[in-house]
């Protein structure tokens, strides 16, 4: 009986694809009117639109997955990305075939923008219509939730707020209520059962699964990971076996190569540009106080490896001891020149050589003294996850005001949260944004001394 509900869903997906094709043609006609003053497509433009329709079908299988269980915004982004891929393929084919000159670039631009606008607009209208007129059992699936946890409460909240999602909440039961589950299963046309479990209160779900052995009801296990600190959590496999990733780094494969190239190119370019500044600061330090120009300190790098970090010396007595005391406001150890260098962050410039040597990155969590790490790793949850990437000269925490002294734990906790946010969402564009913001706000921050 449940299988009869699948055909309407396939019809909806087919209808969305046909609507996209229709919107592509409509966008081409509108673009033709805007550029040429006519709604009649010339032969070559008609052929181009036909090829685009074929490419759209070939590259966009995920675009027409059902909306059920997905964020509306993720569906919008799928449509946008799919169309951008189609446009780039079409443009590349035209260039390779030396046919690009046959088409108006202005028409091509109009067509691209109008098409994506129509794609998103009718999807918004479709969601509103489905939320208002969806028929239970055809558009919506009846769901039973088992278990009590944070993720269960979040599922209930989202289901109640998202009529468009295609799910109808039938009820909530404790996993231990086996007899009631059996009664509901025999008398109710359920589509899916979601079993919510967590790592603090382990649930024996084997009995629950056995109840549904003679049923076509879909069972989904949704783990509650709220008690754990996650970093790039997701699903993967190890030696062919499925696993849940709790704490992993983006820094592998192509991402590692991109980050390496970014660091090398930027560090070489910046060192060449600031070389006169480096020489001037080194000379000033030598003339104004006794001691070495460069201060070296042991810090934790990528994966906890000990590295030597370089800075311009800013204190009268920069001697490494077992106890590392952070600089404070009006610190008597800081030289007048050193105060300026610390305030303007110019004392950090030698760390571009750390980047060139491969110990640091341009952007990443700031490295702390080894002694500080040994203290904070025991006091702050997930502190050492900062070392899943190379430490940086600047970082997301620093441009958001968390630089300088961390005299109370709350400041370090906030810094760690910003660092983990960066690691979770790393991209080349995020790095470039942080670099640009660093240039703008490096002289504005008041808490570095």
Coordinates of C-alpha atoms in Angstrom, one line a residue:
X1 CA 0.0 0.0 0.0
X2 CA 2.9 2.3 0.7
X3 CA 4.4 1.8 -2.7
X4 CA 1.5 3.7 -4.4
X5 CA 2.9 6.9 -2.9
X6 CA 6.1 6.8 -4.9
X7 CA 4.7 7.7 -8.4
X8 CA 3.4 11.1 -7.4
X9 CA 6.8 12.0 -6.0
X10 CA 8.5 11.0 -9.2
X11 CA 6.0 13.1 -11.1
X12 CA 6.8 16.1 -9.0
X13 CA 10.6 15.6 -9.7
X14 CA 9.9 15.2 -13.4
X15 CA 7.7 18.3 -13.3
X16 CA 10.5 20.4 -11.7
X17 CA 12.9 19.3 -14.4
X18 CA 10.4 20.2 -17.2
X19 CA 9.8 23.6 -15.4
X20 CA 13.6 24.2 -15.5
X21 CA 13.7 23.5 -19.2
X22 CA 10.7 25.8 -19.7
X23 CA 12.4 28.5 -17.7
X24 CA 15.6 28.2 -19.8
X25 CA 13.6 28.7 -23.0
X26 CA 11.6 31.6 -21.5
X27 CA 14.8 33.2 -20.3
X28 CA 16.3 32.9 -23.8
X29 CA 13.3 34.5 -25.3
X30 CA 13.3 37.4 -22.8
X31 CA 17.1 37.9 -23.4
X32 CA 16.4 38.0 -27.1
X33 CA 13.8 40.7 -26.7
X34 CA 16.1 42.7 -24.5
X35 CA 19.0 42.5 -26.9
X36 CA 17.5 42.2 -30.4
X37 CA 13.9 43.6 -29.8
X38 CA 12.3 40.3 -30.9
X39 CA 10.9 37.2 -29.1
X40 CA 11.8 35.0 -32.0
X41 CA 15.0 33.0 -31.4
X42 CA 17.4 32.8 -34.3
X43 CA 18.4 29.3 -35.4
X44 CA 21.8 29.2 -33.9
X45 CA 20.4 30.5 -30.5
X46 CA 17.7 27.9 -30.6
X47 CA 20.3 25.1 -31.1
X48 CA 22.4 26.6 -28.3
X49 CA 19.4 26.5 -25.9
X50 CA 18.7 22.9 -26.9
X51 CA 22.2 21.8 -26.2
X52 CA 22.0 23.6 -22.8
X53 CA 18.8 21.6 -22.0
X54 CA 20.7 18.4 -22.7
X55 CA 23.7 19.4 -20.6
X56 CA 21.3 20.5 -17.8
X57 CA 19.9 17.0 -17.7
X58 CA 23.3 15.4 -17.8
X59 CA 25.0 17.3 -15.0
X60 CA 22.2 18.0 -12.6
X61 CA 21.0 14.7 -11.2
X62 CA 21.2 16.0 -7.6
X63 CA 19.2 19.1 -8.4
X64 CA 16.1 17.0 -8.9
X65 CA 16.4 14.9 -5.8
X66 CA 13.3 15.4 -3.7
X67 CA 13.3 18.4 -1.3
X68 CA 12.3 16.1 1.5
X69 CA 14.7 16.4 4.5
X70 CA 16.8 19.1 2.8
X71 CA 17.1 22.8 3.5
X72 CA 15.3 25.1 1.1
X73 CA 18.5 27.1 0.8
X74 CA 20.6 24.0 -0.1
X75 CA 18.1 23.3 -2.9
X76 CA 18.4 26.8 -4.2
X77 CA 22.2 26.5 -4.2
X78 CA 22.0 23.3 -6.1
X79 CA 20.0 25.0 -8.8
X80 CA 22.4 27.9 -8.9
X81 CA 25.6 25.8 -9.0
X82 CA 24.1 23.4 -11.6
X83 CA 23.2 26.3 -13.9
X84 CA 26.7 27.9 -13.5
X85 CA 28.2 24.5 -14.5
X86 CA 25.9 24.3 -17.5
X87 CA 26.8 27.9 -18.6
X88 CA 30.5 27.2 -18.2
X89 CA 30.3 24.0 -20.2
X90 CA 28.4 25.7 -23.0
X91 CA 30.8 28.6 -23.1
X92 CA 33.8 26.3 -23.1
X93 CA 32.4 24.3 -26.0
X94 CA 31.8 27.5 -28.0
X95 CA 35.3 28.6 -27.4
X96 CA 36.8 25.3 -28.3
X97 CA 34.7 25.0 -31.5
X98 CA 35.6 28.7 -32.3
X99 CA 31.9 29.5 -32.5
X100 CA 31.8 32.1 -29.7
X101 CA 31.8 35.0 -32.1
X102 CA 28.4 33.8 -33.5
X103 CA 26.6 34.8 -30.3
X104 CA 26.1 38.1 -28.5
X105 CA 27.9 38.2 -25.2
X106 CA 25.2 40.6 -23.9
X107 CA 22.5 38.1 -24.8
X108 CA 24.5 35.3 -23.2
X109 CA 24.8 37.4 -20.0
X110 CA 21.0 38.3 -20.0
X111 CA 20.1 34.6 -20.6
X112 CA 22.3 33.4 -17.7
X113 CA 21.0 35.9 -15.1
X114 CA 17.3 35.7 -16.1
X115 CA 17.4 31.9 -16.1
X116 CA 18.7 31.6 -12.6
X117 CA 16.3 34.2 -11.4
X118 CA 13.4 32.3 -12.8
X119 CA 14.7 29.0 -11.3
X120 CA 14.8 30.4 -7.8
X121 CA 11.6 32.4 -8.1
X122 CA 9.4 29.5 -9.1
X123 CA 11.0 27.2 -6.5
X124 CA 10.1 29.7 -3.8
X125 CA 6.5 29.7 -5.1
X126 CA 6.4 25.9 -5.3
X127 CA 7.5 25.5 -1.7
X128 CA 4.8 27.9 -0.5
X129 CA 2.2 26.0 -2.5
X130 CA 3.4 22.6 -1.2
X131 CA 3.3 23.9 2.3
X132 CA -0.3 25.1 1.9
X133 CA -1.8 22.4 -0.3
X134 CA 0.3 19.2 0.3
X135 CA -1.8 16.1 0.6
X136 CA -0.7 13.8 3.4
X137 CA 0.6 10.5 2.1
X138 CA 1.3 11.9 -1.4
X139 CA 3.5 14.9 -0.7
X140 CA 4.1 14.3 3.0
X141 CA 5.5 11.2 4.7
X142 CA 4.2 10.2 8.1
X143 CA 7.1 10.0 10.7
X144 CA 7.4 8.3 14.1
X145 CA 10.3 9.5 16.3
X146 CA 11.7 7.1 18.9
X147 CA 14.0 8.2 21.8
X148 CA 14.4 11.3 23.9
X149 CA 17.5 13.5 23.3
X150 CA 18.6 16.9 22.1
X151 CA 18.5 15.8 18.5
X152 CA 14.9 14.5 19.0
X153 CA 13.8 17.9 20.3
X154 CA 15.5 19.6 17.4
X155 CA 13.9 17.3 14.9
X156 CA 10.4 18.0 16.4
X157 CA 11.1 21.8 16.2
X158 CA 12.3 21.6 12.6
X159 CA 9.4 19.4 11.5
X160 CA 6.8 21.8 13.1
X161 CA 8.4 24.8 11.4
X162 CA 9.0 23.3 8.0
X163 CA 5.7 22.3 6.4
X164 CA 7.5 22.5 3.0
X165 CA 9.9 19.7 4.0
X166 CA 7.4 16.9 3.1
X167 CA 7.4 15.3 6.6
X168 CA 4.4 14.9 8.9
X169 CA 5.1 14.1 12.5
X170 CA 2.9 11.2 13.7
X171 CA 4.2 11.0 17.3
X172 CA 7.1 10.5 19.7
X173 CA 7.7 7.4 21.8
X174 CA 10.4 6.1 24.1
X175 CA 12.4 3.2 22.7
X176 CA 11.4 1.1 25.7
X177 CA 7.7 1.2 24.8
X178 CA 8.0 -1.8 22.5
X179 CA 4.4 -2.9 22.9
X180 CA 3.0 0.5 21.8
X181 CA 5.4 0.6 18.9
X182 CA 4.1 -2.8 17.7
X183 CA 0.5 -1.6 18.1
X184 CA 1.2 1.6 16.1
X185 CA 3.1 -0.4 13.4
X186 CA 0.1 -2.8 12.9
X187 CA -2.5 -0.1 12.8
X188 CA -0.8 2.9 11.2
X189 CA 0.5 3.5 7.7
X190 CA 3.9 4.8 8.8
X191 CA 6.5 5.8 6.2
X192 CA 9.6 6.3 8.3
X193 CA 10.8 5.7 11.9
X194 CA 13.6 7.9 13.2
X195 CA 15.5 6.4 16.1
X196 CA 17.3 9.1 18.1
X197 CA 20.2 7.9 20.3
X198 CA 23.2 9.4 22.0
X199 CA 26.6 8.4 23.3
X200 CA 25.8 9.3 26.9
X201 CA 22.7 7.0 27.1
X202 CA 23.4 4.0 24.9
X203 CA 20.2 2.6 23.4
X204 CA 19.9 -1.0 22.4
X205 CA 18.3 -0.4 19.0
X206 CA 18.5 -4.0 17.9
X207 CA 15.1 -4.8 19.3
X208 CA 13.6 -1.8 17.6
X209 CA 15.0 -2.8 14.2
X210 CA 13.7 -6.4 14.7
X211 CA 10.2 -5.0 15.1
X212 CA 10.3 -3.7 11.5
X213 CA 11.8 -6.7 9.8
X214 CA 8.4 -7.6 8.4
X215 CA 7.6 -4.1 7.3
X216 CA 8.5 -1.8 4.4
X217 CA 8.8 1.1 6.8
X218 CA 12.1 3.0 6.4
X219 CA 14.2 3.2 9.6
X220 CA 16.8 5.9 10.1
X221 CA 19.2 6.1 13.0
X222 CA 20.0 9.7 13.9
X223 CA 22.8 9.9 16.5
X224 CA 22.8 12.7 19.0
X225 CA 26.3 14.1 19.0
X226 CA 25.4 17.3 21.0
X227 CA 27.6 16.1 23.9
X228 CA 30.7 16.0 21.7
X229 CA 32.8 18.8 20.2
X230 CA 32.8 18.1 16.4
X231 CA 35.2 19.3 13.8
X232 CA 34.2 18.7 10.2
X233 CA 32.0 15.9 11.2
X234 CA 30.6 13.7 8.5
X235 CA 30.3 10.2 7.1
X236 CA 33.2 8.2 5.6
X237 CA 34.5 4.7 5.4
X238 CA 37.6 2.9 6.7
X239 CA 38.6 -0.3 4.8
X240 CA 35.2 -0.4 3.4
X241 CA 33.4 -0.1 6.7
X242 CA 31.1 2.9 7.4
X243 CA 32.1 5.3 10.2
X244 CA 31.1 8.7 11.6
X245 CA 33.9 11.3 11.5
X246 CA 34.0 13.3 14.8
X247 CA 37.2 15.3 14.4
X248 CA 38.9 15.6 11.0
X249 CA 40.8 18.3 9.2
X250 CA 40.2 19.7 5.7
X251 CA 44.0 19.8 5.2
X252 CA 44.4 16.8 3.0
X253 CA 44.4 16.0 -0.8
X254 CA 43.8 19.0 -3.0
X255 CA 43.0 21.3 -0.1
X256 CA 46.5 20.7 1.3
X257 CA 48.1 21.5 -2.1
X258 CA 46.0 24.7 -2.4
X259 CA 47.0 25.8 1.1
X260 CA 50.7 25.0 0.4
X261 CA 50.7 27.0 -2.8
X262 CA 48.8 29.9 -1.2
X263 CA 51.4 30.1 1.6
X264 CA 54.4 29.9 -0.6
X265 CA 53.2 32.5 -3.1
X266 CA 52.0 35.0 -0.6
X267 CA 55.0 34.6 1.8
X268 CA 57.6 35.1 -1.1
X269 CA 55.7 38.1 -2.4
X270 CA 55.2 39.7 1.0
X271 CA 58.9 39.1 2.1
X272 CA 60.1 40.9 -1.1
X273 CA 57.7 43.8 -0.4
X274 CA 58.6 44.2 3.3
X275 CA 62.3 43.6 3.0
X276 CA 63.2 47.3 3.5
X277 CA 60.8 47.4 6.5
X278 CA 62.5 44.3 8.0
X279 CA 66.0 45.9 7.7
X280 CA 64.8 49.2 9.2
X281 CA 63.2 47.5 12.2
X282 CA 66.2 45.3 12.8
X283 CA 68.5 48.3 12.7
X284 CA 66.3 50.3 15.1
X285 CA 66.2 47.4 17.6
X286 CA 69.9 47.0 17.5
X287 CA 70.4 50.8 18.1
X288 CA 67.9 51.2 20.9
X289 CA 68.4 48.2 23.2
X290 CA 70.9 45.4 24.0
X291 CA 70.2 41.9 22.9
X292 CA 69.4 39.9 19.7
X293 CA 67.2 41.3 17.0
X294 CA 65.1 38.2 16.7
X295 CA 63.3 36.5 19.6
X296 CA 62.8 32.7 19.2
X297 CA 60.1 30.8 21.1
X298 CA 59.0 27.1 21.0
X299 CA 55.4 26.7 20.1
X300 CA 53.1 23.9 19.0
X301 CA 52.5 23.6 15.3
X302 CA 50.5 21.4 13.1
X303 CA 49.4 18.2 14.8
X304 CA 51.1 19.3 18.0
X305 CA 54.6 19.3 16.5
X306 CA 57.1 21.7 18.3
X307 CA 58.2 24.5 16.1
X308 CA 60.4 27.6 16.6
X309 CA 58.6 30.8 15.9
X310 CA 60.4 34.0 15.1
X311 CA 59.5 37.5 16.2
X312 CA 61.3 40.8 16.5
X313 CA 62.5 41.3 20.1
X314 CA 60.3 43.7 21.9
X315 CA 61.4 43.2 25.5
X316 CA 64.5 44.2 27.5
X317 CA 65.1 40.7 28.8
X318 CA 63.6 38.2 26.3
X319 CA 65.1 35.1 28.0
X320 CA 63.2 31.8 27.6
X321 CA 62.2 30.3 31.0
X322 CA 60.0 27.5 32.2
X323 CA 57.3 30.0 33.0
X324 CA 56.1 32.2 30.1
X325 CA 54.4 35.4 31.3
X326 CA 52.2 37.2 28.8
X327 CA 52.8 40.8 28.1
X328 CA 50.4 43.1 30.1
X329 CA 49.3 46.7 29.8
X330 CA 52.2 49.0 30.7
X331 CA 54.5 46.0 31.0
X332 CA 57.9 47.3 32.3
X333 CA 59.8 44.6 30.3
X334 CA 58.6 46.1 26.9
X335 CA 60.9 48.6 25.3
X336 CA 59.5 51.9 23.9
X337 CA 60.2 50.6 20.3
X338 CA 58.8 47.2 21.3
X339 CA 55.5 48.8 22.5
X340 CA 55.1 50.3 19.0
X341 CA 56.0 47.1 17.3
X342 CA 53.6 45.0 19.4
X343 CA 50.7 47.5 19.0
X344 CA 51.1 47.6 15.2
X345 CA 51.9 43.8 15.0
X346 CA 55.1 44.6 13.2
X347 CA 56.9 42.3 15.6
X348 CA 55.2 39.4 13.8
X349 CA 56.8 40.1 10.4
X350 CA 59.6 37.6 10.7
X351 CA 57.0 34.9 10.9
X352 CA 56.7 35.1 7.1
X353 CA 60.0 33.2 7.1
X354 CA 58.2 30.6 9.3
X355 CA 55.6 30.3 6.5
X356 CA 58.3 30.0 3.8
X357 CA 60.0 27.2 5.8
X358 CA 56.6 25.4 6.1
X359 CA 56.1 25.6 9.9
X360 CA 53.3 28.2 9.7
X361 CA 50.6 29.5 7.4
X362 CA 49.6 33.0 6.5
X363 CA 46.2 32.3 8.0
X364 CA 45.4 30.0 10.9
X365 CA 45.0 29.8 14.6
X366 CA 47.7 31.8 16.4
X367 CA 50.4 29.6 17.9
X368 CA 50.8 29.8 21.7
X369 CA 53.8 29.1 23.8
X370 CA 54.2 25.4 24.7
X371 CA 53.8 26.2 28.4
X372 CA 50.5 28.0 27.8
X373 CA 49.2 25.0 25.7
X374 CA 50.0 22.6 28.5
X375 CA 47.9 24.7 30.8
X376 CA 44.9 25.5 28.5
X377 CA 44.6 22.0 27.0
X378 CA 43.5 20.8 30.5
X379 CA 41.2 23.7 31.2
X380 CA 39.5 24.4 27.9
X381 CA 37.5 21.7 26.1
X382 CA 38.7 20.9 22.6
X383 CA 41.6 23.3 22.9
X384 CA 44.1 21.1 21.0
X385 CA 41.8 20.8 18.0
X386 CA 43.3 24.2 17.0
X387 CA 46.3 22.2 15.9
X388 CA 44.5 20.3 13.2
X389 CA 45.9 23.0 10.8
X390 CA 49.1 24.9 10.7
X391 CA 49.3 28.0 13.0
X392 CA 49.0 31.3 11.3
X393 CA 50.3 34.8 11.4
X394 CA 46.7 36.1 11.4
X395 CA 43.4 34.3 12.0
X396 CA 39.7 34.6 12.3
X397 CA 39.9 35.1 16.0
X398 CA 42.4 37.9 15.7
X399 CA 40.4 40.0 13.2
X400 CA 37.4 39.6 15.5
X401 CA 39.2 41.2 18.4
X402 CA 40.7 38.2 20.2
X403 CA 44.4 39.0 20.1
X404 CA 46.8 39.9 22.8
X405 CA 46.6 38.9 26.5
X406 CA 44.2 36.2 27.6
X407 CA 44.2 37.0 31.3
X408 CA 40.9 35.1 31.9
X409 CA 39.7 31.8 30.5
X410 CA 36.7 33.3 28.8
X411 CA 39.0 35.2 26.4
X412 CA 40.8 32.0 25.5
X413 CA 37.5 30.1 25.2
X414 CA 36.2 32.7 22.7
X415 CA 39.5 32.5 20.8
X416 CA 39.3 28.7 20.5
X417 CA 35.7 28.9 19.3
X418 CA 36.7 31.3 16.5
X419 CA 39.6 29.1 15.6
X420 CA 37.4 26.0 15.3
X421 CA 34.9 28.0 13.3
X422 CA 37.7 28.8 10.8
X423 CA 39.0 25.2 10.6
X424 CA 35.4 23.9 10.1
X425 CA 34.8 26.3 7.2
X426 CA 38.2 26.7 5.6
X427 CA 38.5 27.7 2.0
X428 CA 40.9 29.7 -0.1
X429 CA 38.4 32.6 -0.3
X430 CA 38.0 32.6 3.5
X431 CA 41.8 32.9 3.8
X432 CA 41.8 35.8 1.4
X433 CA 39.0 37.5 3.3
X434 CA 40.9 37.2 6.5
X435 CA 44.1 38.6 4.9
X436 CA 42.1 41.7 3.6
X437 CA 40.4 42.3 6.9
X438 CA 43.7 42.0 8.7
X439 CA 45.2 44.8 6.6
X440 CA 42.2 47.0 7.4
X441 CA 42.0 46.4 11.2
X442 CA 45.5 45.7 12.3
X443 CA 46.0 49.2 13.6
X444 CA 42.5 49.5 15.1
X445 CA 42.8 46.8 17.8
X446 CA 43.6 48.1 21.2
X447 CA 44.3 44.9 23.2
X448 CA 47.8 44.1 21.9
X449 CA 50.6 45.3 24.1

